[in-house]
XYZ file of C-alpha atoms in Angstrom:
594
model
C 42.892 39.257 39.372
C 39.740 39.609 41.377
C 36.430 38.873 39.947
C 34.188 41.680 38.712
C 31.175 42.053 40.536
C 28.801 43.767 38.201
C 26.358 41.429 36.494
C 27.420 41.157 32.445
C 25.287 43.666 29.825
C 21.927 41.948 28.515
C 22.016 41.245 25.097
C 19.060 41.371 22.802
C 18.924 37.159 23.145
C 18.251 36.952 26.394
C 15.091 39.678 25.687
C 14.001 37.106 23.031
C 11.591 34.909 25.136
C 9.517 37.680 26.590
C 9.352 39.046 22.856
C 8.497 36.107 21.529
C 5.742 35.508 24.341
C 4.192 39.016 23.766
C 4.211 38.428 19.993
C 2.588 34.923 20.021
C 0.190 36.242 22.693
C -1.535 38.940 20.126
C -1.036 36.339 17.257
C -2.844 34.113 19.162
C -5.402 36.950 20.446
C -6.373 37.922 16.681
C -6.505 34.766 15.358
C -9.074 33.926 18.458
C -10.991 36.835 17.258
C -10.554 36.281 13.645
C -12.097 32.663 14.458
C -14.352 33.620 16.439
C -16.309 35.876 13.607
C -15.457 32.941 11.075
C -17.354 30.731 13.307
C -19.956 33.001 14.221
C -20.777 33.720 10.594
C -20.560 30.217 10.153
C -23.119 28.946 12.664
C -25.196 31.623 12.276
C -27.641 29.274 9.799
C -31.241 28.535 10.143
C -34.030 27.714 7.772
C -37.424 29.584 7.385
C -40.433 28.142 5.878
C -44.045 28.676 5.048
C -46.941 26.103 4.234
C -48.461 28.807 2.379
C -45.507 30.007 0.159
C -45.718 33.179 1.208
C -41.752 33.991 0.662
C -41.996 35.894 -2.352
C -38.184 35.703 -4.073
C -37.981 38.152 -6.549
C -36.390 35.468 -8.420
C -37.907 34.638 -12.179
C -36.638 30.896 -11.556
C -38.351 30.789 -8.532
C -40.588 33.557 -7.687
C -42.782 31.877 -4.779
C -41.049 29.201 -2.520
C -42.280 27.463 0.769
C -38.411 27.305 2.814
C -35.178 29.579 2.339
C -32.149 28.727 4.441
C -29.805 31.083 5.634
C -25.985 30.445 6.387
C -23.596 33.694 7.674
C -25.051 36.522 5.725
C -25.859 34.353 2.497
C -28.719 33.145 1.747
C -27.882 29.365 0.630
C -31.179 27.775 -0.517
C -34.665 27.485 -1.573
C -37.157 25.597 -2.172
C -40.138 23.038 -0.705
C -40.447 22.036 3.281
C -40.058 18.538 1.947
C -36.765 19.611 0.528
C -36.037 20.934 3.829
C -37.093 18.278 6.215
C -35.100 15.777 4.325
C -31.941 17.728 4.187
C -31.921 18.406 7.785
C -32.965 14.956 8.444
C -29.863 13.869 8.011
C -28.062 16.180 10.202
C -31.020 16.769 12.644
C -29.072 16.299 15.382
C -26.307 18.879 14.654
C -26.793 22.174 16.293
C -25.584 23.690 13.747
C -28.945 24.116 12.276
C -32.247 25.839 13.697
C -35.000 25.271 11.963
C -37.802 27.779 12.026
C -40.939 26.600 10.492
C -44.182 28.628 10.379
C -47.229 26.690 9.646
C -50.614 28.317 7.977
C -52.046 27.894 11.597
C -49.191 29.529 13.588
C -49.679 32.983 11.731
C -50.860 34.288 15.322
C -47.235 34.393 15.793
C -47.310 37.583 13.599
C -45.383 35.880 11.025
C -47.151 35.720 7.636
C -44.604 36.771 4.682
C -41.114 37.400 4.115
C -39.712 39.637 0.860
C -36.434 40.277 -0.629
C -36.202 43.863 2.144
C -36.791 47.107 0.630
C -34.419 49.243 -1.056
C -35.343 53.240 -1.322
C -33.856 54.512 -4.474
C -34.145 57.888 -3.294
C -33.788 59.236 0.293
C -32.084 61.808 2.132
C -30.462 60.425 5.552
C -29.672 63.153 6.861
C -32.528 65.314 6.091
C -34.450 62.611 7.503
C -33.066 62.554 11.260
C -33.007 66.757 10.648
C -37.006 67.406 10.046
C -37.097 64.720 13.077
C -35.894 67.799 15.448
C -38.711 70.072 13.854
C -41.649 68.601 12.134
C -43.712 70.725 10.398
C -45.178 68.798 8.054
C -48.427 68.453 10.079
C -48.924 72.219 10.758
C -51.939 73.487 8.683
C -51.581 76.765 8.462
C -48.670 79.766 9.525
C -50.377 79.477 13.289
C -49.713 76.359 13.692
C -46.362 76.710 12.350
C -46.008 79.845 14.695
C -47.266 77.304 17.773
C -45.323 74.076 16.913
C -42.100 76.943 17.497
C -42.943 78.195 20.616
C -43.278 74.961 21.891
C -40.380 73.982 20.525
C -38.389 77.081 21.900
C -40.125 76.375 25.245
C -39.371 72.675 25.754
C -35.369 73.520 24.976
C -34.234 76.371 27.697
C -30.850 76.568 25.650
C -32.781 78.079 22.545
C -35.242 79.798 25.229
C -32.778 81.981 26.940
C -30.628 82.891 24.400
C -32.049 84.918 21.321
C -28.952 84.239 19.354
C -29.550 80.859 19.176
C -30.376 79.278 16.003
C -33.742 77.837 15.349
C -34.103 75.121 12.464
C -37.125 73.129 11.234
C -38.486 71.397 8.523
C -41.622 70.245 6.719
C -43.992 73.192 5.939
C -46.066 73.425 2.886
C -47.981 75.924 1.543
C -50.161 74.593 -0.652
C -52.006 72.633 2.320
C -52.840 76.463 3.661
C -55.786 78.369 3.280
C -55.051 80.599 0.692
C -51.668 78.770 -0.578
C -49.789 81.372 -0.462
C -46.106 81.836 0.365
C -45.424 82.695 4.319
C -43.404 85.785 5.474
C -40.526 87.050 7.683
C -42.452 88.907 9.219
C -45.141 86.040 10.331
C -42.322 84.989 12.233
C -41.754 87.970 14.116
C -45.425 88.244 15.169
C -44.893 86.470 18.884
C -43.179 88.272 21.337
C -41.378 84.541 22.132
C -40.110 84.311 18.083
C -39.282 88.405 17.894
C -35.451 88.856 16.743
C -34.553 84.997 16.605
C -33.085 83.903 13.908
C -35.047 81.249 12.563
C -35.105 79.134 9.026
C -37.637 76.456 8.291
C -37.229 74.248 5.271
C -40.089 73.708 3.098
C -41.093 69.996 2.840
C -39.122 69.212 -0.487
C -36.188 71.322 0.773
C -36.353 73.397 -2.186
C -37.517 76.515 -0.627
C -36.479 77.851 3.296
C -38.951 80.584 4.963
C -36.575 82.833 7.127
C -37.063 85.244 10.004
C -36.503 89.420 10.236
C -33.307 88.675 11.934
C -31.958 85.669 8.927
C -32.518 89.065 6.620
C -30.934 91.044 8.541
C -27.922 88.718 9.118
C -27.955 88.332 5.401
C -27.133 91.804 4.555
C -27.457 93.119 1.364
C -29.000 90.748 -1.016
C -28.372 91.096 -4.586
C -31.578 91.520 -7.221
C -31.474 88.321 -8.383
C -29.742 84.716 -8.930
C -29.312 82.223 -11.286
C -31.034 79.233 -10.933
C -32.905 80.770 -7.502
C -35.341 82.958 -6.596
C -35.671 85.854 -4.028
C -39.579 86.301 -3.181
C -40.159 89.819 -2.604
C -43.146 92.030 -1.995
C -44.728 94.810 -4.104
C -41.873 97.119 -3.015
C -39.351 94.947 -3.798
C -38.441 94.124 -0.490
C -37.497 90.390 0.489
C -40.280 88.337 1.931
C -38.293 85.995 3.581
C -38.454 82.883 1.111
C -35.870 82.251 -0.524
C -36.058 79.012 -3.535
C -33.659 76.978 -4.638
C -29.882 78.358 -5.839
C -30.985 81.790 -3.226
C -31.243 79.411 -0.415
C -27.424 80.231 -1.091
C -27.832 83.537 0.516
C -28.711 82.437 3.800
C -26.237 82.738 6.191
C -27.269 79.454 8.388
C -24.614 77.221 10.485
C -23.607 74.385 8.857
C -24.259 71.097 10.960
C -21.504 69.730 13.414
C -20.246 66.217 13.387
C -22.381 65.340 16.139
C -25.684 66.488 14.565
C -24.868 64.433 11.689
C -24.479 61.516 13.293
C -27.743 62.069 15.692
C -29.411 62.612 12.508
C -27.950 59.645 10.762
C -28.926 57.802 13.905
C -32.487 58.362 13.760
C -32.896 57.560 9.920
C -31.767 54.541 10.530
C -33.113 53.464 13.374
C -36.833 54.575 11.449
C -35.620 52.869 8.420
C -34.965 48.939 9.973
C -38.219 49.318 12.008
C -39.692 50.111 8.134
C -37.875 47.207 6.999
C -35.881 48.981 4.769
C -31.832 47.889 4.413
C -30.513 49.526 1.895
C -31.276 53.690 0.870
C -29.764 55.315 -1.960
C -28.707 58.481 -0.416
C -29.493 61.263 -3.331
C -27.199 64.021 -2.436
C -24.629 63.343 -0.315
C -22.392 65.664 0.708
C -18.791 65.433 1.475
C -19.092 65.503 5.299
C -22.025 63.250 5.065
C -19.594 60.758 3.281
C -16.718 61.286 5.819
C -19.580 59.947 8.211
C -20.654 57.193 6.639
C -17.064 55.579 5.922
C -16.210 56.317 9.671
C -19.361 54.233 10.721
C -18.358 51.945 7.659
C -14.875 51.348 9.466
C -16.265 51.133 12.755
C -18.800 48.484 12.285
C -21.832 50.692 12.739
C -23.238 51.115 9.393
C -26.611 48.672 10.697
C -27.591 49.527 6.650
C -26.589 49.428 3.281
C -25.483 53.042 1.748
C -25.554 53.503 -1.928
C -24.604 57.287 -1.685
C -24.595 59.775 -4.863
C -21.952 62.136 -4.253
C -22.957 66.068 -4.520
C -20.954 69.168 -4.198
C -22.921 72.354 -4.856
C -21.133 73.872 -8.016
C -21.073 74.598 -11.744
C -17.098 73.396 -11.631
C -15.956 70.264 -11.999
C -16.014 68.379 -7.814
C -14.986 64.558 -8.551
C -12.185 64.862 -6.416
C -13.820 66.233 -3.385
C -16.112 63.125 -3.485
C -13.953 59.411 -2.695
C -14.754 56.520 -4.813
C -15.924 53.166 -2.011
C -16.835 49.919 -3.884
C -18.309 47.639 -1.118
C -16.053 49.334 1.723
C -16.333 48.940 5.296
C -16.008 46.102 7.914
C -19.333 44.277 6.693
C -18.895 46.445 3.140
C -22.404 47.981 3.118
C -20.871 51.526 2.128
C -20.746 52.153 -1.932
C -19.999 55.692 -3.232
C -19.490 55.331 -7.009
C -22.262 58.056 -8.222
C -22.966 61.814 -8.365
C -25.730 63.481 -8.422
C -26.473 66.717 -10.372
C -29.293 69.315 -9.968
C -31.433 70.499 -13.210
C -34.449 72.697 -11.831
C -36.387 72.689 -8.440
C -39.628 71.333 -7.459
C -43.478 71.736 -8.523
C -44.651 72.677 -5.384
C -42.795 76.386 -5.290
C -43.078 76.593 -8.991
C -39.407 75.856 -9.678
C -39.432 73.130 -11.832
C -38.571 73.501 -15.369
C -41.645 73.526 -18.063
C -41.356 73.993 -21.553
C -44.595 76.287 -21.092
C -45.503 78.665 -18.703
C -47.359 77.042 -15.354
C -51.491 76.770 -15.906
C -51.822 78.526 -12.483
C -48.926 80.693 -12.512
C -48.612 81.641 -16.254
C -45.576 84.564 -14.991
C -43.064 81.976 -14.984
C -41.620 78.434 -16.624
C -39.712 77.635 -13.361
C -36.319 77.606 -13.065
C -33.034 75.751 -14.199
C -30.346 75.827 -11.333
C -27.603 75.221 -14.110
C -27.335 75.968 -17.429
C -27.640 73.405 -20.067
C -23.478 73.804 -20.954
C -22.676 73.596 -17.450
C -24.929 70.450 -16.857
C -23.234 68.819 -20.312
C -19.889 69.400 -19.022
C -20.310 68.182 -15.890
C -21.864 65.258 -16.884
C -19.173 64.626 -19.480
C -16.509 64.765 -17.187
C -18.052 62.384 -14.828
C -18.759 59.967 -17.101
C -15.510 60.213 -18.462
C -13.793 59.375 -15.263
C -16.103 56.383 -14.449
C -18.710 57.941 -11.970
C -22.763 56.970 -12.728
C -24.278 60.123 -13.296
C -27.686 60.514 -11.875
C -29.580 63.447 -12.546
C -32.651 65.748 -10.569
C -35.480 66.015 -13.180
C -38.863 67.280 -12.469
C -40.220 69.497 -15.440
C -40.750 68.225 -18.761
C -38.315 70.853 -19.540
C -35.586 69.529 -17.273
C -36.114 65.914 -18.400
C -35.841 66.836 -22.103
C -32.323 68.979 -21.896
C -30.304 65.910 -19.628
C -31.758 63.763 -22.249
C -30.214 65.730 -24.747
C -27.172 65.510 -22.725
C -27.138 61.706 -22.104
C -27.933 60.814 -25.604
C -24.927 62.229 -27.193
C -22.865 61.009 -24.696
C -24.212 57.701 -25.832
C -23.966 58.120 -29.186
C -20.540 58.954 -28.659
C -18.975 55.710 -26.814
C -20.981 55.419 -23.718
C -22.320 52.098 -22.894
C -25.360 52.309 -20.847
C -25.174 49.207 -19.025
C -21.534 49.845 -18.035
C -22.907 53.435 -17.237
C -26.160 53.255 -16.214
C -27.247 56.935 -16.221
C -30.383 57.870 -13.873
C -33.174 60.235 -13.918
C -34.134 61.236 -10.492
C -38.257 62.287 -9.668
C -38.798 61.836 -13.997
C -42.408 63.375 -13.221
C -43.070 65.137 -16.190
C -42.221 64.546 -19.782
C -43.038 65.041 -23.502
C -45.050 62.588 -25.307
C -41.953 61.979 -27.453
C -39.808 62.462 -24.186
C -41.834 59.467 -22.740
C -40.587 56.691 -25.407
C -37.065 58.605 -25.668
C -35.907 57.527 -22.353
C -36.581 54.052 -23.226
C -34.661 53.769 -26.523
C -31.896 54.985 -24.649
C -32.207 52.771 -21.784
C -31.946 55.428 -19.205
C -33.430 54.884 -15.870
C -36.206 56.646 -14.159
C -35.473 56.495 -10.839
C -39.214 57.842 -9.584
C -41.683 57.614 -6.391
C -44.976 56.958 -6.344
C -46.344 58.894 -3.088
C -45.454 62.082 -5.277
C -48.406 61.230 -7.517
C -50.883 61.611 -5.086
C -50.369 65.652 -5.199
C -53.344 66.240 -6.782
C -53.204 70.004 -6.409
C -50.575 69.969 -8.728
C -52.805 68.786 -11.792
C -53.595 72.642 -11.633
C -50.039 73.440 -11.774
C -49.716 71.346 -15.058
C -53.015 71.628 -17.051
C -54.832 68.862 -18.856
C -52.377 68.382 -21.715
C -49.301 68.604 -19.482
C -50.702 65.886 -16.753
C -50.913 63.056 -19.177
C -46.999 62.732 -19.257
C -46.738 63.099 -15.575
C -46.035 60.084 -13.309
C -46.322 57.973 -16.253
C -44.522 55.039 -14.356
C -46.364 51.975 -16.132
C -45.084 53.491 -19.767
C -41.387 54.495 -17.752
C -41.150 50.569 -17.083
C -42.775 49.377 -20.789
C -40.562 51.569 -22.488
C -37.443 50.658 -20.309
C -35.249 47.905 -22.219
C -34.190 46.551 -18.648
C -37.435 46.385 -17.501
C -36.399 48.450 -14.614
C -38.429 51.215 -12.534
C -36.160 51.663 -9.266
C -38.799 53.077 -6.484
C -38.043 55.315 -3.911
C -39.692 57.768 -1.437
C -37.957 60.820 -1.202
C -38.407 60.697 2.288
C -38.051 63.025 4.937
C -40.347 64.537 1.585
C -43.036 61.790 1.951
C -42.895 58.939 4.426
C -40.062 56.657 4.906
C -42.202 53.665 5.241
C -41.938 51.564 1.741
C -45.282 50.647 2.503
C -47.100 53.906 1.735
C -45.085 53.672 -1.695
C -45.991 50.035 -2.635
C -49.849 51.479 -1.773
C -49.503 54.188 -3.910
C -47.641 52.409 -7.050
C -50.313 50.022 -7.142
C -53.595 51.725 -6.449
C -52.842 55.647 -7.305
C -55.337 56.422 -4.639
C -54.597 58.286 -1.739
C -54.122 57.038 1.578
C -58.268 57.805 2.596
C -58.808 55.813 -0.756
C -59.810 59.159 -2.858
C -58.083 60.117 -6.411
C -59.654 62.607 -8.897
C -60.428 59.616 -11.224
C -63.173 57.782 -8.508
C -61.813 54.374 -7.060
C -60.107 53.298 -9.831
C -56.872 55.599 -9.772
C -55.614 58.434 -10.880
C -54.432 57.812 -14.489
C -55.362 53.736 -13.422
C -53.521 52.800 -16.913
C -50.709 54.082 -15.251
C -50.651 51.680 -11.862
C -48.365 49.085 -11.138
C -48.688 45.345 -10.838
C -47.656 44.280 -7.240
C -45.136 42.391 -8.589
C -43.576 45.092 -10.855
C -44.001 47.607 -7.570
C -42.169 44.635 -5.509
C -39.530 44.390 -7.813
C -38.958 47.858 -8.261
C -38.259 47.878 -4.041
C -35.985 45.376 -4.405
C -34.257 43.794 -7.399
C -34.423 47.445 -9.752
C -32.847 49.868 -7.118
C -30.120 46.609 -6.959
C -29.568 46.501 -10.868
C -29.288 50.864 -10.532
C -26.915 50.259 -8.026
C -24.746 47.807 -9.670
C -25.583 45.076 -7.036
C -28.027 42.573 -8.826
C -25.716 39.658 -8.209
C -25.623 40.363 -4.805
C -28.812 42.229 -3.678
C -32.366 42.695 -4.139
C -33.898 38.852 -4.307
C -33.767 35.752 -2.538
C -31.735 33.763 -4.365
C -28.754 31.438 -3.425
C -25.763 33.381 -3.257
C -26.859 36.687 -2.329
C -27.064 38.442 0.783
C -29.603 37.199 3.118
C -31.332 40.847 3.277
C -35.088 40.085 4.169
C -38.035 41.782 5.351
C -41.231 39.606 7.305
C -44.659 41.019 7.386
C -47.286 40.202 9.139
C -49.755 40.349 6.130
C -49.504 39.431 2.264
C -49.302 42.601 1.002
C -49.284 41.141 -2.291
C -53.072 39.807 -2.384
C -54.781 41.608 0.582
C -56.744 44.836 -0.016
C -55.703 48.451 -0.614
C -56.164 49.864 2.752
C -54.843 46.588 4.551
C -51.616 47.442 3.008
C -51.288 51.000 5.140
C -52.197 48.344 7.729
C -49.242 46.126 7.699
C -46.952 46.401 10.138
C -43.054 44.515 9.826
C -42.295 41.878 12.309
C -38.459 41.070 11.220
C -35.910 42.961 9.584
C -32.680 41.022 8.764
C -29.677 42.285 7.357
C -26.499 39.466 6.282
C -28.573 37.169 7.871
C -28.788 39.022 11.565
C -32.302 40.440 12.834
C -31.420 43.803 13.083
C -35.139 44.919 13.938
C -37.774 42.445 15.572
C -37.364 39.225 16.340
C -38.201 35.777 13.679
């Protein structure tokens, strides 16, 4: 019988040693990788000291020491030079360690004092990168606002040639105006360049948005009124063009792309390490802004740490349109384990809630963008499915119904340090209001550039003012001891900075307050201390991080901030002048160099 000569079937054995090579190939290819961070984080260590103990800790064990020492993203020591010297002594020939040591007479370096970095307990990325596009926070008067958008039309031929092209800014006030007064619709159809655009610019707290002829147009018929908003109309009850709070609603604008958001989120950032500011509460995030930040999380490009309060704009219950993220992400900077709810609007379009009528504008009490049942409810069912609950109060008003709210819940199993309920702005309260908040141990979450509106004091009255901004009785009365600090930016400034100025001197930024040099209210300033701690280790302890942020202690994240003066004995106005020179984030300079 002859011999076949077709070659016999391959089996799956005789595929095995090309599968097997393939397979231990990308074994061996992650575990490369996988080693290679390991070692990385590993040999990422180096010690920083100063002669002059100028590394303020944050610690109560330790609160001024000369040397910390960093290894991976932990900090893993402090203490004395001498400490130091001898420990690496020993191992001084290793490479393993780089010691950086800056002496009292190499401060021309520009090294001069490291912090624990700052935290904002209240921001708004995106907002932030948005009013970036637009400013208008400079413009002092409707003409300039009228001339900052025809340049801005003219310098983008994409808006300039086509009249159906959106036009979006941010930042005007009108209380810096002569007059004060409101602008119009039709102020923004007074240039042939602006005629039939449609055009909405934000007010600076993003509580009010000024809107062109064409917006109204667009927006059809508008109904007489709205809860919780408020149409501005004219003598003949025709719509002015601004539209506050809820009736922002009403405006038919484009929501922003995917793109947009992250260009905005971008820029925030990018501001915010140069600032030397790592971590921001992010006080209203919405559910695409969260989809952004855990695709950045999962990518490895979230440079900063995200504490975000989930928001959804409604009276019905939204936790599941908001996902719960405990320390999620490839270097786990992303939390999202909060909401946050909306009682009234802001002081400076007469929308936040008073329990009298306004001393300038005695037609109105402001307004409440829920109602009290809706608020309760919500707030029930948040805190009944494990969400921190933290709450937009302005108006003494305001602050007295959440309290109501949050005190029965706590009299009724809640267990405020599991829970940890906030207060957003707290500005103004009741005299009774004032020690309230402290016997329940709720926490005022408040920013100190927002003190330095002195026009509002008109807005208020005499009686009124002496429970606003009250932030040294907030902290005395808060069992904790806890005053978290933000800015509010793209509202104020996003440098910590002008905050830390304003906390402890309550005089503006020219040095001027309505009380002389001392202050505004000076009983009411902080301690540099209490203002550094409520930058760093309060928003950490409102966050539910104070084992692993906001000091520099062994064990925790080797977050850290270097100035290049000690803002914690030089003068007032030197502190405007200080500029960062390092911003590090798990132990890597993210901004500037050591």
């Amino acid at each position: 019988m002859e011999k076949s000569s077709k070659s016999p079937p391959r089996t799956a054995r005789s595929n095995r040693p090309s599968w097997f090579l393939g397979a231990f190939f990308a074994v061996g290819v992650f575990w490369l990788f996988n080693f290679y961070d390991q070692y990385h984080l590993y040999f990422n260590r180096y010690t920083l000291c100063s002669s002059s103990k100028n590394i303020y800790t944050v610690d109560e064990s330790n609160p001024r020491v000369e040397c910390v020492s960093v290894t991976g993203d932990r900090i893993t020591a402090v203490g004395s030079r001498r400490e130091f010297t001898l420990s690496c002594n020993m191992i001084f020939s290793s490479p393993k360690i780089n010691i950086i040591v800056k002496e009292e007479s190499t401060l021309l370096d520009g090294i001069n004092l490291e912090l624990s970095s700052f935290t904002d307990a209240h921001a708004h990325i995106m907002l932030g990168g948005f009013m970036m596009g637009l400013p208008l926070a400079e413009c002092k008067s409707v003409s300039e606002v009228i001339d900052r958008l025809k340049a801005y039309i003219l310098a983008h031929p994409d808006i300039r040639d086509d009249r159906t092209r959106w036009v979006e800014g941010m930042g005007w006030d009108q209380t810096k105006w002569p007059g004060a007064k409101f602008p119009t619709a039709a102020d923004l159809d007074s240039d042939p360049l602006l005629h039939g655009r449609p055009i909405v610019l934000r007010r600076v707290d993003s509580h009010a948005r000024w809107v062109s002829l064409r917006v109204l147009e667009l927006a059809g018929n508008l109904p007489p009124s709205i809860d919780g908003g408020l149409i501005v109309r004219d003598q003949n009850d025709k719509p002015t063009g601004i539209f506050i709070d809820n009736a922002q609603s009403l405006i038919p604008f484009p929501e922003w792309t995917e793109s947009q958001l992250s260009d905005f989120f971008d820029i925030t950032v990018k501001e915010a390490l140069a600032h030397g500011v790592t971590s921001i509460h992010d006080a209203a995030a919405g559910p695409n802004d969260i989809a952004l930040f855990k695709s950045k999380a999962d990518q490895g490009n979230l440079p900063i740490r995200i504490y975000a309060m989930g928001n959804v704009e409604s009276d019905e219950y939204w936790g599941s349109q908001i996902p719960r993220l405990i320390n999620y992400g490839k270097h786990q900077r992303l939390n999202v384990r909060s909401v946050k709810l909306f009682t009234d609007g802001a002081l400076g379009s007469w929308g936040a809630a008073l329990l009298e009528p306004y001393t300038d504008k005695p037609d109105t009490v402001g307004l409440m963008r829920s109602t009290p049942e809706a608020l309760s409810n919500l707030t029930k069912q948040f805190w009944k499915d494990g969400w921190q609950v933290n709450i937009h109060c302005i108006g003494d008003k305001a602050n007295h119904v959440i309290l109501d709210i949050f005190e029965d819940i706590l009299k009724n199993g809640g267990n405020v340090t599991d829970w940890r309920p906030r207060i957003e702005h707290a500005q103004i309260f009741t005299p009774e209001d004032l020690v309230r908040i402290g016997k329940l141990g709720v926490i005022p979450s408040v920013q100190p550039t927002h003190a330095l509106a002195w026009y509002l004091k008109a807005r208020k009255g005499p009686k009124r003012i002496r429970g606003a901004y009250a932030y040294r009785t907030l902290l005395e009365n808060s069992p904790q001891n806890v005053l978290p600090l933000g800015s509010d930016f793209p509202v104020e400034s996003i440098n910590p900075l002008f905050g830390f100025h304003a906390a402890v001197s309550r005089l503006s930024t020219e040095g001027k307050s309505p009380h002389g040099d001392g202050g505004w209210f000076p009983e009411e300033r902080l301690t540099r201390l209490q203002t550094l701690k409520g930058m760093t280790l309060d928003p950490a302890y409102a966050s539910f991080s104070e084992h692993e942020l906001g000091s520099i202690s062994p064990g925790k994240k080797a977050d850290f901030v270097v100035l290049n003066k000690d803002i914690m004995t030089i003068s007032f106005e030197d502190i405007l002048r200080t500029q960062v020179s390092a911003t590090v984030v798990d132990g890597k300079v993210m901004y500037g160099t050591l």
